[in-house]
Short mmCIF file of C-alpha atoms in Angstrom, two decimals:
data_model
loop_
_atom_site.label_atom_id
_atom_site.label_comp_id
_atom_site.label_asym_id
_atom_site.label_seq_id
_atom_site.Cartn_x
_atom_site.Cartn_y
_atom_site.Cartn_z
CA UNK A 1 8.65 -74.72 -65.77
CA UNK A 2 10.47 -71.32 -67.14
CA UNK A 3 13.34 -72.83 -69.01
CA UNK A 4 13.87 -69.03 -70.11
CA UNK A 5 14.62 -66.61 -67.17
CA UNK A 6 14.92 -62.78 -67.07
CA UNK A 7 15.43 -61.85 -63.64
CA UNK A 8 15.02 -58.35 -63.56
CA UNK A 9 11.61 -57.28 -64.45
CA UNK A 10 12.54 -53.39 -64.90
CA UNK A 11 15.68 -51.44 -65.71
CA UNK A 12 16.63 -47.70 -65.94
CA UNK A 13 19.24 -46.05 -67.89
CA UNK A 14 20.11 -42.44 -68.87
CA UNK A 15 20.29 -41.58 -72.37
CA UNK A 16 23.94 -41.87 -73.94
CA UNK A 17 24.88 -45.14 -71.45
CA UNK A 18 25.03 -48.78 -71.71
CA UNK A 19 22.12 -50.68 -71.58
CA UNK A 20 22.39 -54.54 -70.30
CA UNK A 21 19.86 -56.97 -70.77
CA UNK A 22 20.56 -60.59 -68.61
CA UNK A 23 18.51 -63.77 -69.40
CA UNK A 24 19.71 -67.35 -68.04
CA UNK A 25 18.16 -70.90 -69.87
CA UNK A 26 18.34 -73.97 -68.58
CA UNK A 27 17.67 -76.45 -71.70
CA UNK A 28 20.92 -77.29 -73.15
CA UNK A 29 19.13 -78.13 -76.06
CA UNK A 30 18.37 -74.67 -77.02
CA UNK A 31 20.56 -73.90 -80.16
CA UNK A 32 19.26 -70.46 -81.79
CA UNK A 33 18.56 -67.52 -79.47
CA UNK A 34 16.88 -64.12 -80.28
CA UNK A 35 16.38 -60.85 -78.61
CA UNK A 36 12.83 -59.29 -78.98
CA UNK A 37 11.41 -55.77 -78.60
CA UNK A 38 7.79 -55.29 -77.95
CA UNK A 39 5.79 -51.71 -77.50
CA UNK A 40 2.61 -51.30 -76.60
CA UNK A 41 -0.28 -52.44 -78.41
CA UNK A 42 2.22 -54.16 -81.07
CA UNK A 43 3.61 -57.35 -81.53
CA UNK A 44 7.13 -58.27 -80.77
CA UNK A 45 9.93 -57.14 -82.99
CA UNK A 46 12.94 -58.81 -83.76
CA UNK A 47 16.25 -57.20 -82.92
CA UNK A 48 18.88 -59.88 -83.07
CA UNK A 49 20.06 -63.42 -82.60
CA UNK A 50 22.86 -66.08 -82.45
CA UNK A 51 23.52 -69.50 -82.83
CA UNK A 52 24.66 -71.29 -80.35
CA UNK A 53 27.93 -71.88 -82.68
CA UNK A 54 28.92 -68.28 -81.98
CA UNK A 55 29.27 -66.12 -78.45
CA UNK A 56 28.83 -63.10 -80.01
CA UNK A 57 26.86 -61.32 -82.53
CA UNK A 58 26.74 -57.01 -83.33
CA UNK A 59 24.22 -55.39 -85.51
CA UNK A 60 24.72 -51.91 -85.12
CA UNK A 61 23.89 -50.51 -81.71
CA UNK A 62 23.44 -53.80 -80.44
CA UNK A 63 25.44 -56.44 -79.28
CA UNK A 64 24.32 -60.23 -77.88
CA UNK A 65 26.75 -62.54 -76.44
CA UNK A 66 26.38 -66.29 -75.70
CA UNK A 67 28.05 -68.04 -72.54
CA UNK A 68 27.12 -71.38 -73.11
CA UNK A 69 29.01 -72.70 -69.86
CA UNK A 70 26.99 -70.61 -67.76
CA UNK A 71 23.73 -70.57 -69.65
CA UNK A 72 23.54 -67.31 -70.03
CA UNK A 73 22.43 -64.54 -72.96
CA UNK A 74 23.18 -60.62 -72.95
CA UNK A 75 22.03 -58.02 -74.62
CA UNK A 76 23.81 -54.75 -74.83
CA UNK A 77 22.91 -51.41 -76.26
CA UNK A 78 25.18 -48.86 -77.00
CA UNK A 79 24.62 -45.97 -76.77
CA UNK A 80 20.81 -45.91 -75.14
CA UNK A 81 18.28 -43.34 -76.78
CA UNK A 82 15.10 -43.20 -75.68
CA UNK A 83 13.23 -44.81 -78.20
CA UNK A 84 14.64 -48.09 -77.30
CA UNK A 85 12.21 -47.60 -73.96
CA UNK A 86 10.16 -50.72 -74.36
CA UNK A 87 9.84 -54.55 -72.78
CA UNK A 88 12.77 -56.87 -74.07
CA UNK A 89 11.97 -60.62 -74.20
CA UNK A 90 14.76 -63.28 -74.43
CA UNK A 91 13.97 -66.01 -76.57
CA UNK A 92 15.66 -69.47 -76.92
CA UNK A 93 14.42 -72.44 -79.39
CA UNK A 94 14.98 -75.70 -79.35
CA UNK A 95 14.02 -78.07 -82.53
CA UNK A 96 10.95 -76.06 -84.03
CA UNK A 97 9.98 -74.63 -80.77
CA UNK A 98 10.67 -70.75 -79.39
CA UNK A 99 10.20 -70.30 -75.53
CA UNK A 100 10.14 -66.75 -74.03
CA UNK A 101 11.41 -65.08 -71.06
CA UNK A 102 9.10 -62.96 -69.00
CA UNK A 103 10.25 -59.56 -70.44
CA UNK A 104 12.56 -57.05 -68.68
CA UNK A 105 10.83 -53.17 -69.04
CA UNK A 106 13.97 -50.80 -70.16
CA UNK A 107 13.47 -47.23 -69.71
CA UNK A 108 15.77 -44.70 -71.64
CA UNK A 109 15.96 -41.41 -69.41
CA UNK A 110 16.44 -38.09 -71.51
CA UNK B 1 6.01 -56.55 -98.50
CA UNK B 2 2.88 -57.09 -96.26
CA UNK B 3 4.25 -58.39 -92.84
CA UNK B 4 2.31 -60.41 -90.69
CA UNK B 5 -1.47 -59.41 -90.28
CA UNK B 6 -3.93 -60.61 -87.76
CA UNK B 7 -7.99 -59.65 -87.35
CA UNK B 8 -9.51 -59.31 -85.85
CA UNK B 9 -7.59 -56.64 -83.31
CA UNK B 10 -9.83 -56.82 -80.30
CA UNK B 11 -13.05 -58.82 -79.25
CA UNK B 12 -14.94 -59.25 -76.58
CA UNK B 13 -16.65 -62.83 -75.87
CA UNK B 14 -19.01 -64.15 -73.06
CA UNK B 15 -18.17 -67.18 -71.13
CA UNK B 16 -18.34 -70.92 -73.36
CA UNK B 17 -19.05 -68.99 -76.44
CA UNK B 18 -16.30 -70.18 -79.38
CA UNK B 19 -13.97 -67.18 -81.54
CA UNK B 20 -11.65 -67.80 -84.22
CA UNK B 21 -8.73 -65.58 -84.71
CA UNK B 22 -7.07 -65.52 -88.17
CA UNK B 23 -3.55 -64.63 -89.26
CA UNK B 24 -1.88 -64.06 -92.70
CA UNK B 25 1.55 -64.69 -92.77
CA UNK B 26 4.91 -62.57 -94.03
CA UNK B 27 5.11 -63.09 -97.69
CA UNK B 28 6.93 -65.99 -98.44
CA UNK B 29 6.93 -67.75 -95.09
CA UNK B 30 5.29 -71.45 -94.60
CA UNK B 31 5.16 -72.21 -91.11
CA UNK B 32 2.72 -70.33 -88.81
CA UNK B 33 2.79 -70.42 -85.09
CA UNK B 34 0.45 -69.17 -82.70
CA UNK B 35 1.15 -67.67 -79.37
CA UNK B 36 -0.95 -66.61 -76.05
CA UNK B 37 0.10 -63.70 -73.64
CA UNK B 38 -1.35 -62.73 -70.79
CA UNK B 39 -0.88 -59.88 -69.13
CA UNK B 40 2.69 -59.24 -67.66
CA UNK B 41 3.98 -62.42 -68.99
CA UNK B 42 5.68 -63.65 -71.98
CA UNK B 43 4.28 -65.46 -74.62
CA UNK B 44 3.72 -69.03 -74.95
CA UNK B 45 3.59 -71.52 -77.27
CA UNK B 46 0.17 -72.88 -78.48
CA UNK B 47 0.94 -74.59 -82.08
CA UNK B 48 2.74 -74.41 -85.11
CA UNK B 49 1.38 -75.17 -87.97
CA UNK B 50 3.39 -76.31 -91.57
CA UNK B 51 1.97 -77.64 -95.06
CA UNK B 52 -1.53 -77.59 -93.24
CA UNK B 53 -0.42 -79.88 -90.53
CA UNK B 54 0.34 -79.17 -86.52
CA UNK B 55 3.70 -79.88 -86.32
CA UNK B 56 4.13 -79.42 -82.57
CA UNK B 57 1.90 -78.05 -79.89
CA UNK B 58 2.30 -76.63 -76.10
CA UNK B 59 0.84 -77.33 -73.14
CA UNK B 60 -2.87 -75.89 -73.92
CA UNK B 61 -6.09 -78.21 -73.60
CA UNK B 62 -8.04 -79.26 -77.04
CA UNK B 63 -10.17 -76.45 -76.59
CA UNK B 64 -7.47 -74.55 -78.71
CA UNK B 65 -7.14 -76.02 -82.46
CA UNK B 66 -6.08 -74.52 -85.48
CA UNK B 67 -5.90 -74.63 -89.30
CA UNK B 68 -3.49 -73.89 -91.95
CA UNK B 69 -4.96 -72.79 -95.61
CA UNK B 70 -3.03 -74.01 -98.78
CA UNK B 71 -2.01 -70.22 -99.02
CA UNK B 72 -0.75 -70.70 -95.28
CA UNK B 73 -2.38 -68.36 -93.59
CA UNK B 74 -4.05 -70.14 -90.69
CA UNK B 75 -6.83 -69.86 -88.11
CA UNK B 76 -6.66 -70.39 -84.06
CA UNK B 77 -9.77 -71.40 -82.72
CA UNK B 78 -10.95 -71.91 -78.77
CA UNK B 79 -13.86 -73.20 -77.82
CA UNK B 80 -16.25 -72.95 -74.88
CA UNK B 81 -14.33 -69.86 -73.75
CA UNK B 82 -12.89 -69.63 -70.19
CA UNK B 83 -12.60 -66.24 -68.03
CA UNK B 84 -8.42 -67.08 -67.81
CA UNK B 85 -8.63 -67.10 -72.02
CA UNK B 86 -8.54 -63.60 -71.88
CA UNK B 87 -5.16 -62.37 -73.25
CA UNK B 88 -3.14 -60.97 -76.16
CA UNK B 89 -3.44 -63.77 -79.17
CA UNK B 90 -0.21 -63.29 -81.09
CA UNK B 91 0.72 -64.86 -85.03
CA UNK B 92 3.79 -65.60 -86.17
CA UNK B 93 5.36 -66.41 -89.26
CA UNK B 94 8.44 -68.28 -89.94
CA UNK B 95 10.77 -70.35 -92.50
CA UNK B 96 10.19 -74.13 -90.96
CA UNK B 97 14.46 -74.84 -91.53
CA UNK B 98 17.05 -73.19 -90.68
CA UNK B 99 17.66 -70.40 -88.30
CA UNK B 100 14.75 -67.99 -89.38
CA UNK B 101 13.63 -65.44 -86.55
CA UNK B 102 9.76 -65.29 -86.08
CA UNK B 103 7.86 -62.52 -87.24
CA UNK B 104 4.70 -61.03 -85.34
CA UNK B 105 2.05 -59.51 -86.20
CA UNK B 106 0.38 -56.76 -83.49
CA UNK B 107 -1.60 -59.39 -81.75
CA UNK B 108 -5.55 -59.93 -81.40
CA UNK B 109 -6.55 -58.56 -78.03
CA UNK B 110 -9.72 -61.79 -76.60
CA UNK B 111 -11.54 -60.33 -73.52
CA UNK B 112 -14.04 -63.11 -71.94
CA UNK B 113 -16.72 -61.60 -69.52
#
């Protein structure tokens, strides 16, 4: 049972544009969510998160926003560069537990 | 600050043999979570562990068990191996309250021929 969803598996964007990153839960008991990074051969990174008190949160370059009526997390990057080519998990917890999406593949064009 | 360090980075087992995977947390974390991915999934949950107890486990069979040391780094054991045990063993380190992000280490790559 995926209570974490990331529909698209892969997505392409050239360098200088908008990246955006769609997950959908279904637990409504999920009250922190993150946004991970992962290359190759390393463990995943974190890049940001809100609590499910808030429906957005901006850290630079990225932004994540929370509809909590619609179950449903975004990422967005602004402006892409290429070193942000890598898998993106979604990650929602609920009490002491973290469940993951499947990881959408982003790919920064030059 | 030493983040989160795992060993060791890849091994290679045979069918119902036993490995044990260790993991050193962030400095200053307590809580210690261990995750399996396999290959074009994400990871899941096997068990956290806090002041040397499992606090809450996934849906993985007793084969998998775990420790935590009084300087909480912690150890994820599985025994009589499987061919479907082969994935990437991930750490992670964590405050127990509030909202405190996890924090990986690079993984410990389990092959079972």
């Amino acid at each position: 049972d995926q209570q974490v969803k990331q529909n698209s598996p892969s997505l392409s964007v050239q360098e200088g544009r908008i990246s955006i990153l769609n997950c959908d839960y279904t637990n409504s008991m999920f009250d922190y969510f993150l946004w991970y990074k992962k290359y190759p051969a390393e463990g995943p990174t974190f890049l940001i998160s809100i609590s499910s008190i808030k429906d957005k949160n901006e850290d630079g370059r990225f932004t994540v926003f929370l509809n909590k009526s619609a179950k449903h997390l975004s990422l967005h990057i602004v402006p892409s560069q290429p070193g942000d080519s890598a898998v993106y998990f979604c990650v929602a917890r609920a009490g002491n537990q973290f469940y993951f999406g499947t990881g959408t593949s982003l790919t920064v064009i030059p | 600050d030493a983040g989160v360090t795992q060993s060791p980075t890849h091994l290679i087992k045979t069918r119902g043999q036993q490995v044990t995977l260790r993991c050193s947390p962030k400095s200053g974390h307590d809580t210690v979570s261990w995750y399996q991915q396999a290959l074009g999934q994400g990871p899941q949950f096997i068990f956290q562990y806090y002041e040397e107890e499992e606090r809450q486990r996934g849906n993985f069979p007793d084969r998998f068990s775990g420790h935590q040391f009084p300087n909480y780094s912690s150890e994820l054991n599985v025994n009589a191996l499987l061919l479907g045990d082969s994935a990437l063993y991930l750490c992670a380190s964590s405050f127990l309250s509030g909202n405190s992000p996890l924090h990986f280490g690079n993984g410990t790559r389990l092959t079972v021929t």
